[in-house]
Coordinates of C-alpha atoms and ligand atoms in Angstrom, one line a residue:
M1 CA 49.0 75.8 118.1
E2 CA 51.5 78.4 118.7
E3 CA 53.5 76.0 121.0
E4 CA 53.4 73.7 117.8
K5 CA 54.6 76.7 115.4
Q6 CA 57.5 77.3 118.1
R7 CA 58.7 74.2 118.6
S8 CA 58.9 73.4 114.6
I9 CA 60.6 76.9 114.5
L10 CA 63.5 75.4 117.4
L11 CA 63.9 72.3 115.5
E12 CA 64.6 73.6 111.8
S13 CA 66.8 76.0 113.0
A14 CA 68.5 73.8 115.6
S15 CA 69.2 71.3 113.3
R16 CA 71.6 74.3 110.9
F17 CA 74.3 74.2 114.4
P18 CA 75.1 70.6 114.9
P19 CA 76.9 70.4 118.3
P20 CA 80.4 69.5 118.2
Q21 CA 81.2 65.5 118.9
G22 CA 83.0 64.8 122.3
V23 CA 83.3 67.7 123.8
K24 CA 81.6 68.7 127.3
L25 CA 80.7 72.5 127.9
S26 CA 80.4 74.1 130.9
Y27 CA 79.2 77.5 132.2
G28 CA 82.5 78.4 133.7
T29 CA 83.5 81.5 136.3
S30 CA 82.5 83.6 133.2
G31 CA 80.1 81.6 130.6
F32 CA 81.6 79.3 127.9
R33 CA 85.1 79.6 126.6
A34 CA 86.4 77.5 124.2
D35 CA 88.4 77.1 120.6
A36 CA 86.3 79.6 118.5
S37 CA 85.9 76.7 115.6
I38 CA 83.7 74.8 117.7
L39 CA 81.7 77.3 119.3
A40 CA 78.7 77.9 117.0
S41 CA 76.3 75.6 118.3
T42 CA 76.8 76.5 121.9
V43 CA 76.5 79.9 120.9
F44 CA 73.2 79.7 119.0
R45 CA 71.8 77.9 122.3
V46 CA 72.9 80.7 124.3
G47 CA 70.8 83.0 122.3
I48 CA 67.6 80.8 122.7
L49 CA 68.3 80.9 126.7
A50 CA 69.1 84.7 126.3
A51 CA 65.5 84.8 125.0
L52 CA 64.2 82.4 127.2
R53 CA 65.7 84.9 130.5
S54 CA 64.2 87.9 128.6
L55 CA 60.7 86.1 128.5
K56 CA 61.3 85.1 131.8
T57 CA 62.7 88.3 133.6
R58 CA 60.2 90.5 131.4
S59 CA 63.6 92.7 130.9
V60 CA 66.4 93.3 128.4
I61 CA 69.0 90.8 128.6
G62 CA 73.1 91.0 127.2
L63 CA 74.8 88.6 125.1
M64 CA 78.5 89.0 124.8
I65 CA 80.7 87.3 122.5
T66 CA 84.2 87.3 124.0
A67 CA 87.3 84.8 125.3
S68 CA 88.2 88.1 127.4
H69 CA 92.4 87.5 128.1
N70 CA 92.4 84.3 126.4
R71 CA 94.4 83.4 123.0
V72 CA 93.1 85.0 119.9
S73 CA 92.0 81.5 118.7
D74 CA 89.8 81.0 121.7
N75 CA 86.3 83.0 122.0
G76 CA 83.1 82.5 124.6
I77 CA 79.6 83.9 125.1
K78 CA 78.2 85.1 128.5
I79 CA 74.9 86.5 129.6
A80 CA 74.1 89.7 131.4
D81 CA 70.8 89.7 133.6
P82 CA 68.6 92.8 134.0
H83 CA 70.7 94.4 136.6
G84 CA 74.0 94.4 134.3
G85 CA 75.9 91.5 136.3
M86 CA 76.4 87.5 135.5
M87 CA 73.3 85.4 134.8
T88 CA 71.5 83.8 138.0
Q89 CA 73.8 80.8 138.8
E90 CA 70.3 79.2 139.3
W91 CA 70.2 78.9 135.4
E92 CA 73.6 77.7 134.8
P93 CA 72.8 74.0 135.1
F94 CA 70.0 74.6 132.2
A95 CA 73.0 76.6 130.4
D96 CA 74.9 73.3 130.5
A97 CA 72.4 70.8 129.7
I98 CA 71.5 73.1 126.4
A99 CA 74.9 73.5 125.6
N100 CA 75.5 69.9 125.3
A101 CA 72.2 68.1 124.3
S102 CA 73.2 65.9 121.5
D103 CA 70.9 66.9 118.5
A104 CA 67.8 68.9 117.9
E105 CA 65.4 66.9 119.3
D106 CA 66.9 66.7 122.5
L107 CA 67.6 70.6 122.9
V108 CA 63.9 71.3 122.1
Q109 CA 62.8 68.6 124.5
L110 CA 65.1 70.0 127.1
I111 CA 63.7 73.7 126.6
S112 CA 60.0 72.2 126.6
Q113 CA 60.7 71.1 129.9
F114 CA 62.6 74.0 131.2
V115 CA 59.9 76.5 129.8
K116 CA 57.0 74.6 131.6
K117 CA 58.8 74.0 135.0
E118 CA 60.0 78.2 135.1
N119 CA 56.4 79.0 133.6
I120 CA 58.2 81.1 131.0
P121 CA 55.6 82.4 128.4
F122 CA 56.3 80.9 125.6
G123 CA 55.0 81.0 121.9
G124 CA 55.0 84.8 121.0
V125 CA 52.4 85.7 123.7
Q126 CA 55.2 88.2 124.7
S127 CA 58.1 90.2 123.4
A128 CA 62.0 89.9 124.3
E129 CA 64.7 91.7 123.5
I130 CA 68.6 90.9 123.7
L131 CA 71.0 93.4 123.3
L132 CA 74.3 91.4 121.5
A133 CA 78.0 92.7 121.5
R134 CA 81.3 91.3 120.7
D135 CA 85.1 91.7 121.1
T136 CA 87.7 92.6 118.4
R137 CA 88.4 88.9 117.8
P138 CA 88.0 87.6 114.1
S139 CA 85.6 84.7 115.0
G140 CA 83.3 87.4 116.6
E141 CA 81.5 88.1 113.8
A142 CA 79.9 84.7 112.7
L143 CA 79.4 83.7 116.2
L144 CA 77.4 86.9 116.7
E145 CA 75.3 85.7 113.6
A146 CA 74.9 82.4 115.2
A147 CA 73.5 84.0 118.3
K148 CA 71.2 86.0 116.1
Q149 CA 69.4 83.0 114.7
G150 CA 69.3 81.3 118.1
I151 CA 67.4 84.8 119.4
S152 CA 65.2 84.6 116.2
A153 CA 64.3 80.8 116.9
I154 CA 62.1 82.0 119.7
I155 CA 58.9 84.0 118.7
G156 CA 58.6 87.3 119.7
A157 CA 62.5 87.8 120.7
I158 CA 64.3 90.4 119.3
A159 CA 68.3 90.9 118.7
V160 CA 70.2 93.8 118.9
N161 CA 73.4 94.2 117.3
M162 CA 75.2 96.9 119.4
G163 CA 78.7 96.2 117.6
I164 CA 82.2 96.0 118.9
L165 CA 82.0 96.8 122.5
T166 CA 84.3 96.2 125.4
T167 CA 82.2 93.8 128.2
P168 CA 81.6 96.3 130.6
Q169 CA 80.1 98.6 128.1
L170 CA 77.3 96.1 127.2
H171 CA 76.4 95.3 130.9
W172 CA 76.3 99.1 131.5
M173 CA 73.9 99.6 128.7
V174 CA 71.6 96.8 129.8
R175 CA 71.4 97.8 133.3
C176 CA 70.6 101.3 132.0
R177 CA 67.9 100.1 129.9
N178 CA 65.8 98.3 132.3
K179 CA 66.5 101.2 134.5
G180 CA 64.8 103.6 132.0
M181 CA 67.8 105.7 131.7
K182 CA 70.4 106.5 128.9
A183 CA 72.0 103.8 127.6
S184 CA 74.4 104.5 124.4
E185 CA 77.8 104.2 123.8
C186 CA 77.9 108.1 123.8
D187 CA 75.9 108.2 127.1
Y188 CA 78.2 105.9 128.6
Y189 CA 81.2 108.3 127.5
T190 CA 79.1 111.6 128.7
Q191 CA 78.8 109.5 132.2
L192 CA 82.3 108.7 132.7
S193 CA 84.0 111.9 131.6
S194 CA 81.6 114.3 133.7
S195 CA 81.6 112.2 136.8
F196 CA 85.7 112.3 136.2
G197 CA 85.7 116.1 135.7
C198 CA 83.6 116.7 138.9
L199 CA 86.2 114.4 140.9
M200 CA 89.1 116.6 139.3
D201 CA 87.3 120.0 139.9
L202 CA 87.1 118.8 143.6
V203 CA 90.8 118.2 144.1
P204 CA 92.0 120.5 146.5
T205 CA 94.2 123.5 145.0
E206 CA 97.2 122.4 147.5
M207 CA 97.2 118.9 145.6
M208 CA 97.5 120.5 142.2
S209 CA 101.3 120.2 142.2
D210 CA 103.8 118.5 139.6
A211 CA 104.1 115.5 141.9
V212 CA 101.5 113.7 139.4
D213 CA 102.5 113.4 135.7
V214 CA 99.3 114.2 133.9
K215 CA 100.5 111.8 131.4
L216 CA 99.5 108.1 131.6
T217 CA 100.6 105.4 129.1
V218 CA 98.5 102.1 128.3
D219 CA 98.8 98.9 127.0
G220 CA 95.2 98.3 125.1
A221 CA 96.3 94.4 125.1
N222 CA 95.5 94.9 121.2
G223 CA 91.7 94.3 121.8
V224 CA 88.7 96.4 122.2
G225 CA 89.5 98.6 125.1
G226 CA 92.4 100.6 123.2
E227 CA 90.2 102.0 120.2
K228 CA 87.4 102.9 122.9
L229 CA 90.0 104.7 125.7
E230 CA 90.6 106.7 122.3
E231 CA 86.9 107.3 122.0
L232 CA 86.8 108.5 125.5
K233 CA 89.6 110.3 125.9
K234 CA 88.8 113.2 123.7
Q235 CA 86.3 113.9 126.2
L236 CA 88.9 114.0 129.4
K237 CA 89.8 117.3 130.9
G238 CA 93.6 117.2 132.7
L239 CA 94.6 113.9 131.7
V240 CA 96.8 112.9 128.8
I241 CA 96.5 109.5 127.8
E242 CA 98.8 107.8 125.2
V243 CA 97.3 104.6 124.3
K244 CA 99.9 101.8 122.7
N245 CA 99.2 98.0 121.6
S246 CA 95.4 99.7 120.2
G247 CA 94.6 96.7 118.3
K248 CA 95.2 98.9 114.8
E249 CA 96.2 96.7 111.9
G250 CA 99.9 95.4 112.2
E251 CA 100.4 96.2 115.6
G252 CA 100.3 93.3 117.3
I253 CA 98.2 90.1 118.1
L254 CA 95.2 90.2 120.8
N255 CA 96.7 89.4 124.5
E256 CA 99.8 87.8 122.9
G257 CA 102.7 89.3 125.3
V258 CA 100.4 92.5 126.3
G259 CA 97.4 92.6 128.5
A260 CA 96.5 93.1 132.0
D261 CA 96.6 89.4 132.4
F262 CA 100.2 88.8 130.8
V263 CA 101.4 91.6 132.7
Q264 CA 99.9 90.4 136.6
K265 CA 100.9 87.0 135.6
E266 CA 104.2 87.3 134.1
K267 CA 105.2 90.2 135.9
V268 CA 107.2 91.6 133.0
V269 CA 106.9 94.6 130.3
P270 CA 104.3 94.4 128.0
C271 CA 105.5 94.4 124.2
G272 CA 105.9 97.6 122.9
F273 CA 107.0 99.3 126.2
G274 CA 110.5 99.6 127.0
S275 CA 113.5 101.9 128.4
N276 CA 111.8 104.7 127.3
D277 CA 109.2 103.9 129.4
D278 CA 111.5 103.9 132.8
G279 CA 109.6 105.3 135.7
I280 CA 106.3 106.7 134.1
R281 CA 102.5 105.4 135.1
C282 CA 101.6 103.0 132.7
A283 CA 98.4 101.0 132.9
S284 CA 97.2 97.4 131.3
L285 CA 93.8 96.6 129.9
D286 CA 92.7 92.9 129.4
G287 CA 91.2 91.5 125.9
D288 CA 87.6 92.9 126.7
A289 CA 88.7 95.8 128.9
D290 CA 87.2 94.4 132.1
R291 CA 90.8 94.0 134.0
L292 CA 93.0 96.9 134.9
V293 CA 96.8 96.6 136.8
Y294 CA 99.2 100.0 136.9
F295 CA 103.0 99.0 136.5
R296 CA 105.9 101.2 136.7
V297 CA 109.4 100.0 134.2
L298 CA 111.8 99.5 137.2
S299 CA 115.1 99.8 135.0
R300 CA 116.5 101.3 131.7
N301 CA 117.8 97.7 130.5
S302 CA 115.3 95.1 131.9
S303 CA 112.0 94.0 131.7
S304 CA 111.4 93.6 135.1
I305 CA 108.4 96.2 136.2
D306 CA 106.9 97.4 139.6
L307 CA 103.3 95.6 139.4
V308 CA 100.7 97.8 141.0
D309 CA 98.1 95.0 140.6
G310 CA 94.3 94.6 141.3
D311 CA 94.6 94.5 145.5
K312 CA 96.5 97.7 145.4
I313 CA 93.6 99.1 143.1
L314 CA 91.4 98.0 145.8
S315 CA 93.5 99.6 148.4
L316 CA 93.7 102.6 147.1
F317 CA 89.8 102.9 146.3
A318 CA 89.1 101.8 149.9
L319 CA 91.4 104.3 151.6
F320 CA 89.9 106.9 149.6
I321 CA 86.2 106.0 150.4
K322 CA 87.0 105.6 154.1
E323 CA 88.3 109.5 153.9
Q324 CA 85.4 110.8 152.4
L325 CA 83.3 109.2 154.9
F326 CA 85.3 109.9 157.7
I327 CA 85.1 114.0 156.7
L328 CA 81.2 113.6 155.8
C329 CA 80.3 112.0 158.9
K330 CA 82.8 113.4 161.7
E331 CA 80.6 116.8 161.8
E332 CA 77.1 114.7 162.0
K333 CA 75.3 114.8 165.3
E334 CA 75.3 111.6 166.9
E335 CA 71.4 111.3 166.7
N336 CA 71.6 112.1 162.9
A337 CA 74.5 109.7 162.3
Y338 CA 74.1 106.9 159.7
L339 CA 76.8 104.2 160.4
V340 CA 77.5 103.9 156.7
K341 CA 78.4 99.7 156.3
L342 CA 81.9 99.9 153.8
G343 CA 82.9 96.3 153.2
V344 CA 86.0 94.9 151.0
V345 CA 85.9 91.4 149.2
Q346 CA 88.8 89.5 148.1
T347 CA 89.8 86.1 146.9
A348 CA 92.4 83.4 147.8
Y349 CA 94.6 85.2 145.0
A350 CA 94.6 88.4 147.1
N351 CA 98.1 89.2 148.2
G352 CA 98.2 88.3 151.6
A353 CA 100.0 92.0 152.4
S354 CA 97.2 93.3 151.0
T355 CA 94.7 91.6 153.5
D356 CA 96.6 92.8 156.3
Y357 CA 97.0 96.4 155.1
L358 CA 93.4 96.6 154.6
K359 CA 92.9 95.0 157.9
Q360 CA 95.0 97.9 159.2
L361 CA 92.6 100.2 158.2
G362 CA 90.1 98.7 160.2
L363 CA 87.8 97.7 157.4
E364 CA 85.8 94.8 157.1
V365 CA 87.4 92.0 154.3
V366 CA 85.8 88.9 153.3
L367 CA 86.9 86.3 151.0
T368 CA 84.7 84.5 148.2
P369 CA 85.4 82.0 145.6
T370 CA 87.4 82.8 142.3
G371 CA 84.7 84.3 139.9
V372 CA 83.3 87.7 139.7
K373 CA 79.4 86.8 140.5
Y374 CA 80.7 85.4 143.9
L375 CA 82.6 88.7 144.6
H376 CA 80.1 91.0 143.2
E377 CA 77.0 89.0 145.3
K378 CA 78.9 89.5 148.5
A379 CA 80.0 93.2 147.9
A380 CA 76.2 94.2 147.0
E381 CA 75.3 93.4 150.7
Y382 CA 77.2 96.5 152.1
D383 CA 76.1 100.5 151.8
I384 CA 79.4 100.6 149.8
G385 CA 81.1 97.1 149.0
I386 CA 84.2 97.3 147.1
Y387 CA 85.5 94.4 145.3
F388 CA 88.9 93.2 143.6
E389 CA 90.4 90.0 142.2
A390 CA 94.0 90.0 142.3
N391 CA 94.1 90.5 138.4
G392 CA 92.7 93.9 138.0
H393 CA 88.9 92.8 137.7
G394 CA 86.7 94.8 140.3
T395 CA 84.4 97.7 141.0
I396 CA 82.7 99.5 144.2
L397 CA 78.8 98.9 144.5
F398 CA 76.7 101.5 146.0
S399 CA 73.1 100.6 147.7
E400 CA 70.2 102.5 146.6
H401 CA 69.3 103.0 150.1
F402 CA 72.7 105.0 150.6
C403 CA 72.7 106.6 147.3
C404 CA 69.5 108.0 148.4
W405 CA 70.7 108.9 151.9
L406 CA 73.8 110.7 150.1
E407 CA 71.9 112.7 147.9
G408 CA 69.7 114.1 150.9
R409 CA 72.8 114.7 153.2
N410 CA 74.4 116.6 149.6
N411 CA 71.1 118.8 149.5
D412 CA 71.1 119.6 153.2
L413 CA 74.9 120.7 152.9
A414 CA 74.3 122.6 149.9
S415 CA 71.6 124.3 151.9
T416 CA 73.5 125.2 155.0
D417 CA 77.0 124.1 154.3
E418 CA 77.6 124.8 150.6
G419 CA 81.4 124.6 149.5
S420 CA 82.5 123.1 153.1
E421 CA 84.9 120.1 153.0
C422 CA 81.7 117.9 154.0
Q423 CA 79.8 119.0 151.3
K424 CA 82.8 118.2 148.9
A425 CA 83.2 114.6 150.3
A426 CA 79.5 114.0 149.6
L427 CA 79.9 115.2 146.0
R428 CA 82.7 113.0 145.7
L429 CA 81.0 110.2 146.8
L430 CA 78.5 111.0 144.4
A431 CA 80.6 111.3 141.4
V432 CA 82.2 108.3 142.4
S433 CA 79.0 106.2 142.4
K434 CA 78.6 107.4 138.8
L435 CA 82.0 107.2 137.3
I436 CA 82.5 103.5 138.6
N437 CA 80.4 101.0 137.0
Q438 CA 77.5 99.8 138.9
A439 CA 77.2 96.1 136.6
V440 CA 80.4 94.7 136.5
G441 CA 84.5 95.3 136.9
D442 CA 85.2 98.2 134.5
A443 CA 89.1 98.7 133.3
L444 CA 87.8 102.2 131.5
S445 CA 85.8 103.6 134.7
G446 CA 88.2 102.2 136.8
L447 CA 91.1 103.7 135.5
L448 CA 89.6 107.2 135.6
L449 CA 88.9 106.6 139.1
V450 CA 92.8 106.0 139.9
E451 CA 93.4 109.0 138.2
A452 CA 91.6 111.2 140.4
I453 CA 92.2 109.7 143.3
L454 CA 96.1 109.8 142.3
Q455 CA 95.5 113.6 141.7
Y456 CA 93.8 113.8 145.1
M457 CA 96.2 112.4 146.8
G458 CA 99.1 114.3 144.7
W459 CA 100.5 110.8 144.8
S460 CA 102.9 109.4 141.9
I461 CA 102.6 105.7 141.2
Q462 CA 105.6 105.0 143.2
R463 CA 103.9 106.6 146.3
W464 CA 101.1 104.6 145.8
S465 CA 103.0 101.3 145.4
E466 CA 104.3 101.9 148.5
L467 CA 101.5 101.6 150.7
Y468 CA 102.2 98.0 151.3
K469 CA 105.3 95.6 149.9
D470 CA 103.7 92.5 148.4
L471 CA 104.6 89.2 149.2
P472 CA 106.1 87.6 146.7
S473 CA 103.9 85.1 144.9
R474 CA 104.3 82.1 141.7
Q475 CA 101.1 81.3 139.9
L476 CA 101.0 78.5 137.7
K477 CA 99.1 76.1 135.4
V478 CA 99.1 72.4 135.3
K479 CA 97.4 70.3 132.5
V480 CA 95.5 67.1 133.9
A481 CA 93.6 64.5 132.6
D482 CA 90.5 65.7 134.4
R483 CA 90.2 68.8 136.3
T484 CA 86.8 68.5 137.7
A485 CA 88.6 65.5 139.7
V486 CA 89.8 68.8 142.0
I487 CA 87.2 69.7 144.8
T488 CA 87.6 72.3 147.0
A489 CA 86.6 73.9 150.3
N490 CA 86.7 77.2 152.2
E491 CA 87.1 79.6 149.5
E492 CA 88.6 77.5 147.7
T493 CA 91.7 77.2 150.2
V494 CA 91.5 73.6 151.0
V495 CA 91.5 70.8 148.8
V496 CA 88.7 68.2 149.9
K497 CA 89.5 65.5 147.1
P498 CA 91.7 63.8 145.6
L499 CA 92.3 62.5 149.2
G500 CA 95.5 62.8 150.5
L501 CA 96.3 65.8 148.0
Q502 CA 96.1 68.5 150.9
E503 CA 98.6 66.8 152.9
A504 CA 101.0 66.9 150.6
I505 CA 100.5 70.5 150.0
N506 CA 100.3 71.1 153.6
T507 CA 104.0 69.3 153.9
E508 CA 105.5 71.9 151.2
I509 CA 104.0 74.6 152.9
A510 CA 105.5 73.8 156.1
K511 CA 109.2 73.9 154.8
Y512 CA 108.8 77.6 154.3
P513 CA 108.5 80.7 156.8
Q514 CA 105.3 83.0 155.8
A515 CA 104.1 80.6 153.0
R516 CA 100.7 79.8 151.7
S517 CA 99.6 77.7 148.8
F518 CA 96.3 76.5 147.4
I519 CA 95.2 74.7 143.8
R520 CA 91.7 74.9 142.2
P521 CA 90.5 74.0 138.7
S522 CA 90.0 76.8 136.5
G523 CA 86.4 77.9 135.3
T524 CA 87.8 79.3 131.8
E525 CA 90.4 77.0 130.5
D526 CA 91.3 73.4 130.7
V527 CA 94.2 73.5 133.8
I528 CA 94.5 73.3 137.6
R529 CA 96.0 76.5 138.8
V530 CA 98.6 76.7 141.4
Y531 CA 99.0 79.5 143.7
A532 CA 102.0 80.2 146.0
E533 CA 103.0 82.7 148.4
A534 CA 106.4 83.1 150.6
S535 CA 108.8 85.3 151.9
T536 CA 111.2 85.6 149.3
Q537 CA 110.5 85.2 145.1
E538 CA 112.9 81.9 145.3
A539 CA 110.8 80.1 147.9
A540 CA 107.6 81.0 146.0
D541 CA 108.7 79.9 143.3
S542 CA 110.2 76.4 144.4
L543 CA 106.8 76.0 146.5
A544 CA 104.8 76.5 143.7
Q545 CA 106.7 73.7 141.6
S546 CA 106.8 71.0 143.8
V547 CA 102.7 71.7 145.0
A548 CA 102.3 71.5 141.0
R549 CA 104.5 68.5 141.0
H550 CA 102.3 66.6 143.6
V551 CA 99.2 67.9 141.3
D552 CA 100.4 66.2 138.1
H553 CA 101.7 63.3 140.6
F554 CA 97.9 62.8 141.9
L555 CA 96.1 64.0 138.3
G556 CA 98.4 63.7 135.8
F557 CA 98.0 61.9 132.6
G558 CA 99.5 59.0 134.2
S559 CA 98.4 59.0 137.5
S560 CA 97.1 56.3 140.1
H561 CA 95.1 58.5 142.6
K562 CA 91.9 59.5 140.5
Ligands
NG1_1 P1 89.8 81.1 136.0 O1 90.3 80.6 134.8 O2 88.8 80.2 136.7 O3 91.0 80.8 137.3 C1 90.1 83.8 135.9 C2 90.4 84.2 136.9 C3 89.2 85.0 137.6 C4 88.3 85.4 136.5 C5 88.1 84.7 135.5 C6 87.4 85.3 134.5 C7 92.4 84.0 137.7 C8 93.5 83.0 138.9 N1 91.4 83.3 137.5 O4 89.0 82.7 136.0 O5 89.7 85.6 138.4 O6 88.8 86.8 136.3 O7 89.0 84.2 134.8 O8 87.9 86.4 133.2 O9 93.1 85.1 137.4
ZN2 ZN1 88.2 90.1 130.5

């Protein structure tokens, strides 16, 4: 009876959200993304999916409406699972199926089958709770309404509108709610500012020099990050932040000539920055503030920058963590020694020079395919797992087991060796585990950690950038008839299909010393991405161009190789 009622509610509400014609959607590297005008039905359906996920896991689930660094006219939707990470990959095929269901009948049929197969308590026997948020895109409000209607179409499900948030804030809240911890936006700022304060208090006095400028200038991508950073900075001591491109009325368009993706891919200053910023420490966020890159404007009369990308942020973090672990463990008696498993996770987009540098530090470095879900999963296998994409998305994961050990060690030291270097190292690591977002990469928390480490080291941005010299690289996009025709292997470094394309790429690579190149279909845009690296910028550019020509030849609209 209840099931019948549930079916009819679903049928009735789904018929109000007909799907767009002739579009095939897929839950890519970060949920569904498309032009906002065609997304209402998808978002409504993902609302249903989130409610089912909450019923199945008996936990709070998150739903974020954003298209991150993409154009302002795009939008998207992704689900945060109970631990705050991306939705389990096991449910992605179901997400694809319901997003592409041809009509309300078809949709309800798919849902009924899935609910039976997964044994989901359906029809009001259990409650579900979904936290909803969106970025600043104008289409967000209407899409949030569509998501709410999807959630309400499942009996017992409640949508809680958290309003405008950064993606990592929502993921953080979902994680905290499910752990029974404080989870409001205010709690988020308090946790970040107090752990940052703790790290700053532990900066060795001899490092409190003038070498590190207290001022940081941040490009907010005209998105949600600028606004939230203004909020956060009110609680920070020892750091002066100026936010440009904060998204205020009239300041500019979201992600247009601004933001972390633009700065990292184009390697030029974002709008609003110029000769006056020559030499100073600058950072750039993306449209939903889950990516962070740093840069330094190079000269008074050009737009060129010295980019300090995700790989260098990763290297700075790895160096700091390794040093603290060394201080913490060096005096431990051998029989008590706990061998901390520290690991670093990158993708094929990581600059080759960064991987070499990390290996030289003696760190274990592993590669995964592109997409936060893969990196995160791998990093979670370590006591401390540091992951970053070159584009600036990343974080540091601390295992529960390690955190418990660290708490215990700190308590012991507090009673036997209070104020020792060893105890300070324990306190620093504990502060990092609280500062850095454990759910997903978070530009705001990452930024505070960078700032605290630079103070600790007494380093300017230039000194940091000199950790190693990036190999020149180039990224291009090629529009093709069907991007799913490209199949890759070995963490996306080799093309398996179409046949012959990898051989053509190999021939190009062989023409340049120290060169590397690979292609893969984007998970967020309808393009094939080309990456090339070589010993000079000219060589990297020319290699990327020739590989792009092969891609076009094999897969372009007029190609015969499909
Ligand atoms: P796609 O479009 O699949 O390349 C991009 C980034 C990913 C990841 C996602 C999610 C590059 C080359 N790719 O994915 O690393 O961040 O967006 O936003 O930067
Ligand atoms: Zn983003």
